[in-house]
Tab-separated table of C-alpha atoms and ligand atoms in Angstrom:
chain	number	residue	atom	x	y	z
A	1	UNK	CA	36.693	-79.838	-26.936
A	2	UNK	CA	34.031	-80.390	-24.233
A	3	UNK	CA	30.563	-80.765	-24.935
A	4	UNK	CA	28.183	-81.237	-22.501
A	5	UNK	CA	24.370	-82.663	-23.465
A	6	UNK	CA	21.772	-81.607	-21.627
A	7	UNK	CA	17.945	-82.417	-21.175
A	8	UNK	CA	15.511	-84.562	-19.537
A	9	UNK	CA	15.056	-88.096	-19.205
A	10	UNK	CA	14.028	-89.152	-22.176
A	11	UNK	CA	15.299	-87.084	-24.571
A	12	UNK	CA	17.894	-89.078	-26.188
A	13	UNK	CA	21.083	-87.394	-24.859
A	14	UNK	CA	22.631	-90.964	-25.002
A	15	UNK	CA	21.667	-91.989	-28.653
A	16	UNK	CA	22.779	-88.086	-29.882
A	17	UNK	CA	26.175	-88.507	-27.700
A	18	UNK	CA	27.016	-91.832	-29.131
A	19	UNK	CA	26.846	-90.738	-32.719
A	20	UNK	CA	28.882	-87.416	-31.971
A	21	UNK	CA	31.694	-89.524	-30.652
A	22	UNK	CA	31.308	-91.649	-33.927
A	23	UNK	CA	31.740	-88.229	-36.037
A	24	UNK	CA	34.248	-86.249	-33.588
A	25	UNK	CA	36.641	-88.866	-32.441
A	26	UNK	CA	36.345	-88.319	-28.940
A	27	UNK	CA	35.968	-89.391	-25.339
A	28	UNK	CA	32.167	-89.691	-23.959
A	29	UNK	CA	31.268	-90.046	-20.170
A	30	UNK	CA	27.947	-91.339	-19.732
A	31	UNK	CA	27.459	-90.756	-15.761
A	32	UNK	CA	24.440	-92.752	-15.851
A	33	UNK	CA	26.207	-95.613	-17.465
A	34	UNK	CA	29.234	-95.411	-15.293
A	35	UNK	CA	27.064	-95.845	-12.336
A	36	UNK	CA	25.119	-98.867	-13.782
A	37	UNK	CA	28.102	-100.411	-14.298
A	38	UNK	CA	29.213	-99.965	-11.183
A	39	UNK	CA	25.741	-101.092	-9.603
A	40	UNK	CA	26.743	-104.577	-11.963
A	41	UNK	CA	29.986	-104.896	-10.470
A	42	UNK	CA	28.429	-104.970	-6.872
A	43	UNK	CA	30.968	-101.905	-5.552
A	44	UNK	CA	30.600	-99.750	-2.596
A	45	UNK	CA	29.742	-96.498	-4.933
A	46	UNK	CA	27.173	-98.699	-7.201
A	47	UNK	CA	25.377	-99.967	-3.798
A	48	UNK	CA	25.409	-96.208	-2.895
A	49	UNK	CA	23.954	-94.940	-6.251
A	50	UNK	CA	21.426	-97.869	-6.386
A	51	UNK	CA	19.638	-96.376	-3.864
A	52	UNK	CA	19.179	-93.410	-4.937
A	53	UNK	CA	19.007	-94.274	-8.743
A	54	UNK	CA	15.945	-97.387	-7.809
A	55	UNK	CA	13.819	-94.082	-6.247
A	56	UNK	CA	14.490	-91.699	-9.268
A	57	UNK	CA	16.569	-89.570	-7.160
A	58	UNK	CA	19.828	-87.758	-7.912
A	59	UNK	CA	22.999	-89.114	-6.586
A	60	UNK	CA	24.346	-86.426	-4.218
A	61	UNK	CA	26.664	-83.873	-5.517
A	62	UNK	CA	29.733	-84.812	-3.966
A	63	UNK	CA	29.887	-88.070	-4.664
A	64	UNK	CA	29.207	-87.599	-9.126
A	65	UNK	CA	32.054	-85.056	-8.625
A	66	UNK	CA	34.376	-86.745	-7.322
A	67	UNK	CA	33.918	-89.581	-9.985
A	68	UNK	CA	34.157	-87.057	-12.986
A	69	UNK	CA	36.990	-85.328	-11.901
A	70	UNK	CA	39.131	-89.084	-11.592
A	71	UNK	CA	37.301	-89.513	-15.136
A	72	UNK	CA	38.397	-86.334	-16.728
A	73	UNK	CA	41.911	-86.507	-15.419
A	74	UNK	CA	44.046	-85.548	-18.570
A	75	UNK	CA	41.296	-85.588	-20.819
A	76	UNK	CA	41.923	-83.141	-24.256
A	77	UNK	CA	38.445	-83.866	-24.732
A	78	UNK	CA	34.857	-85.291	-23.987
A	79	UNK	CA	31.317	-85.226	-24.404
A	80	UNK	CA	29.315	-85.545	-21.281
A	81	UNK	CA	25.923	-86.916	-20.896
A	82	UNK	CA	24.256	-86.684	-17.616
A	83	UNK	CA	26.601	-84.720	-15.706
A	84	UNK	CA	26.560	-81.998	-15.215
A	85	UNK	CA	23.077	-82.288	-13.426
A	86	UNK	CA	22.860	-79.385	-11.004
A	87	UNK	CA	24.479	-76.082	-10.197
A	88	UNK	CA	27.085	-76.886	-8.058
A	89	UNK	CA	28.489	-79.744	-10.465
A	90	UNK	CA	28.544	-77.097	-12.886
A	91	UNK	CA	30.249	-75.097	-10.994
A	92	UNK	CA	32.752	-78.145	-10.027
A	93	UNK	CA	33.420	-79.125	-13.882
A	94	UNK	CA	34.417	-75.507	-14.555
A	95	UNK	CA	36.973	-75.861	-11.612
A	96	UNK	CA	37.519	-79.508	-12.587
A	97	UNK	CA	38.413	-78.498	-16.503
A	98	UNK	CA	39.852	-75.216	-15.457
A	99	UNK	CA	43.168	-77.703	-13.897
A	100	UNK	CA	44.066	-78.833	-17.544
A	101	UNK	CA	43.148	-74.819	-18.281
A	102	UNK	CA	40.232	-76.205	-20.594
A	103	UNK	CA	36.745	-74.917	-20.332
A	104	UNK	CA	33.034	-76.472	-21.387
A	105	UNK	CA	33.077	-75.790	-25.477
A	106	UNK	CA	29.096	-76.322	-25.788
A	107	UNK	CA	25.956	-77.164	-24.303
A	108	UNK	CA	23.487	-79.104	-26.603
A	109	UNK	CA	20.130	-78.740	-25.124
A	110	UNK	CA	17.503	-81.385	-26.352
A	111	UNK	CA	14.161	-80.748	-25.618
A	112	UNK	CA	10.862	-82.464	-26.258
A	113	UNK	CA	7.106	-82.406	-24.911
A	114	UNK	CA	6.609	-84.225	-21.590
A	115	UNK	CA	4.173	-86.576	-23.769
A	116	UNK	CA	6.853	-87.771	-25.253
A	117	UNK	CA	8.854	-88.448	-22.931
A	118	UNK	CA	6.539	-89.947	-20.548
A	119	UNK	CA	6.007	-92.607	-23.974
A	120	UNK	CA	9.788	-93.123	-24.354
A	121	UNK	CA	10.472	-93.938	-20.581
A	122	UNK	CA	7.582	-96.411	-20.283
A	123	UNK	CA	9.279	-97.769	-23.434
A	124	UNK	CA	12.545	-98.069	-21.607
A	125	UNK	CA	10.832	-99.961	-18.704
A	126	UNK	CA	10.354	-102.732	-21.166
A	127	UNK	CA	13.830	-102.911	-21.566
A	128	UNK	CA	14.165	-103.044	-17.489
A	129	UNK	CA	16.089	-100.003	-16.531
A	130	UNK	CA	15.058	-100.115	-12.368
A	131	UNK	CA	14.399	-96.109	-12.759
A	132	UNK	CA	11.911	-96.263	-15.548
A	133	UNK	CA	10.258	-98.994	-14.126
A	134	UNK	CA	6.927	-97.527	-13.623
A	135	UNK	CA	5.056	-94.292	-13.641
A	136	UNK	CA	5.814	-92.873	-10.512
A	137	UNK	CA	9.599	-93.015	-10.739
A	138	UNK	CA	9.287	-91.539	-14.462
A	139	UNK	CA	7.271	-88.368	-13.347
A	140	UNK	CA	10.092	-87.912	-10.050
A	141	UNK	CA	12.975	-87.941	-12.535
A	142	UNK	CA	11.180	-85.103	-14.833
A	143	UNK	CA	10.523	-83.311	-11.836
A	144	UNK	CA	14.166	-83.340	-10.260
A	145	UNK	CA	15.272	-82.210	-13.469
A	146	UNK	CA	12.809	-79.765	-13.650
A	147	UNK	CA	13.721	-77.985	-9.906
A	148	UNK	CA	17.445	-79.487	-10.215
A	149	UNK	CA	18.881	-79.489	-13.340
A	150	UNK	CA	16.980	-76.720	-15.988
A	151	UNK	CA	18.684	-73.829	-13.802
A	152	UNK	CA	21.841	-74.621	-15.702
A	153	UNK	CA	19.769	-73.975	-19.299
A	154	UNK	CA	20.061	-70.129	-17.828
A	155	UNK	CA	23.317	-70.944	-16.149
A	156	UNK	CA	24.867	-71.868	-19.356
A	157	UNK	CA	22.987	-69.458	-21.648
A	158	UNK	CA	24.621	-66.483	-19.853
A	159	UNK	CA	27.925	-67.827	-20.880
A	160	UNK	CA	27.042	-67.786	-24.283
A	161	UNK	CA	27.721	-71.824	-24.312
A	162	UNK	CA	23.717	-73.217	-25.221
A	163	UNK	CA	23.039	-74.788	-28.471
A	164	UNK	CA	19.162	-75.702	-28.810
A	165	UNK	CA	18.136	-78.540	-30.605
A	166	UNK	CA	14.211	-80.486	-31.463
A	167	UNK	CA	14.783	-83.646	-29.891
A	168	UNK	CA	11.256	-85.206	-31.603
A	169	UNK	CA	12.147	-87.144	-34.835
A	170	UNK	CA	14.457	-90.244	-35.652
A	171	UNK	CA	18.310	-90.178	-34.119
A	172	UNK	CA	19.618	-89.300	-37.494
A	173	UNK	CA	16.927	-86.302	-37.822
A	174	UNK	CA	17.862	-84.799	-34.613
A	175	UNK	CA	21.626	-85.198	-34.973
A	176	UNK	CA	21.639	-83.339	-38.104
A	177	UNK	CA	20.501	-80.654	-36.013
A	178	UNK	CA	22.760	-80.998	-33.286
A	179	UNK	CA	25.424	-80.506	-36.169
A	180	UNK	CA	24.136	-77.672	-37.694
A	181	UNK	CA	23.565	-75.972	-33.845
A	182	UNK	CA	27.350	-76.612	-33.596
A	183	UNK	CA	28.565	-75.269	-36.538
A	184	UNK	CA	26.755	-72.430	-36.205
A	185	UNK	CA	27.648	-71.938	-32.759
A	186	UNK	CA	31.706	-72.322	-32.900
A	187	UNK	CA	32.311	-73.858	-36.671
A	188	UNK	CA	33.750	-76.559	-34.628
A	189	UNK	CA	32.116	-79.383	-37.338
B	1	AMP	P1	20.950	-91.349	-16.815
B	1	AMP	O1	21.354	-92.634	-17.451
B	1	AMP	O2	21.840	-90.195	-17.190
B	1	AMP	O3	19.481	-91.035	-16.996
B	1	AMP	O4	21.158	-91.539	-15.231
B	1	AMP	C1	20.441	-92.504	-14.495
B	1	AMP	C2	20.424	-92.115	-13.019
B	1	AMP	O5	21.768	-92.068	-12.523
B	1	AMP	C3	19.846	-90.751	-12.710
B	1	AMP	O6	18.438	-90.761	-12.601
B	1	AMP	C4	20.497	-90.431	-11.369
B	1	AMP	O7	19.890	-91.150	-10.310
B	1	AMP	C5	21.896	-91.007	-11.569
B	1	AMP	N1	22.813	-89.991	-12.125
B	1	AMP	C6	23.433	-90.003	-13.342
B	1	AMP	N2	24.195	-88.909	-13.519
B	1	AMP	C7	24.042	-88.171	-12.380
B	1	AMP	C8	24.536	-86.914	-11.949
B	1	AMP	N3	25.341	-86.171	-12.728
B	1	AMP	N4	24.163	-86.473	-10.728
B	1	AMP	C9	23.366	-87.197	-9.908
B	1	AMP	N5	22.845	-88.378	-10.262
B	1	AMP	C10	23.175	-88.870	-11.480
């Protein structure tokens, strides 16, 4: 199965997708991760993504789906985190999964209040992640995903696909409800 996580900065869609791989047994592409590794490694594609990443910006389209689709390659299953982040990537993973005639299972939408968020990126800057760094670069990133990446909360709700869950409340809190929001969505769990 494919399940893709999606909400804004913030939100825990990292923590959540770490302990569903735990439970399902399955691949999980962090695009975010892959590309700070890749910044670490000093490589042409990380010196790209820095600079767009440092700024709170969105790396452009072509380039994230390129890297998925190598990433996917033969895949029986993952959970994504961070990709897709706009319509047309969307749009690409459906053509991208569509090759191994798959398709995106479910889409676990975390939500909190901007509050919150705002509180758990400053957080993060402690931890020295160049995008959360200060205030600035936190309110660009909830804005791109505001204009960028919430059309694909309708985009996947007309499928049929979303699962909503409360992000607010301690990892093991909220992944009880991203269980129950997928057993009640497929009985996959
Ligand atoms: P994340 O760890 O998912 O918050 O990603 C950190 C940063 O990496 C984002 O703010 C973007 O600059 C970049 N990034 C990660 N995934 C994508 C994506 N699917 N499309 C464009 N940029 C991305």
């Amino acid at each position: 199965m494919f399940v893709v996580f999606v909400g804004p900065p913030g939100v825990g869609k990292g923590t959540q997708a770490a302990l569903l791989r735990e439970h399902l047994q399955i691949g999980h592409l962090s695009t975010g991760e892959v590309l700070r590794q890749l910044i670490f490694d000093d490589t042409p594609l990380g010196k790209t993504a820095k600079a767009f990443i440092d700024i709170g910006k969105l790396v452009p389209d072509h380039v994230m789906i390129d890297l998925v689709d190598d990433r996917l390659e033969n895949q029986e299953g993952c959970l994504l985190d961070g990709f897709p982040r706009t319509i047309t990537q969307a749009k690409a993973l459906d053509v991208i999964l569509a090759k191994g005639e798959k398709e995106v299972s479910i889409v676990i939408r975390l939500t909190a209040d901007r509050a919150e968020l705002i509180r758990r990126l400053s957080m993060r800057a402690c931890e020295g992640r160049s995008d959360d760094s200060d205030l600035e670069t936190i309110r660009r990133r909830l804005e791109i995903f505001d204009s960028r990446t919430a059309p694909l909360i309708e985009f996947y709700r007309r499928q049929g696909k979303l699962a909503e869950v409360d992000g607010i409340g301690t990892p093991p809190e909220v992944f009880a409800r991203v269980l129950a929001a997928m057993s009640s969505e497929d009985g996959c769990c």
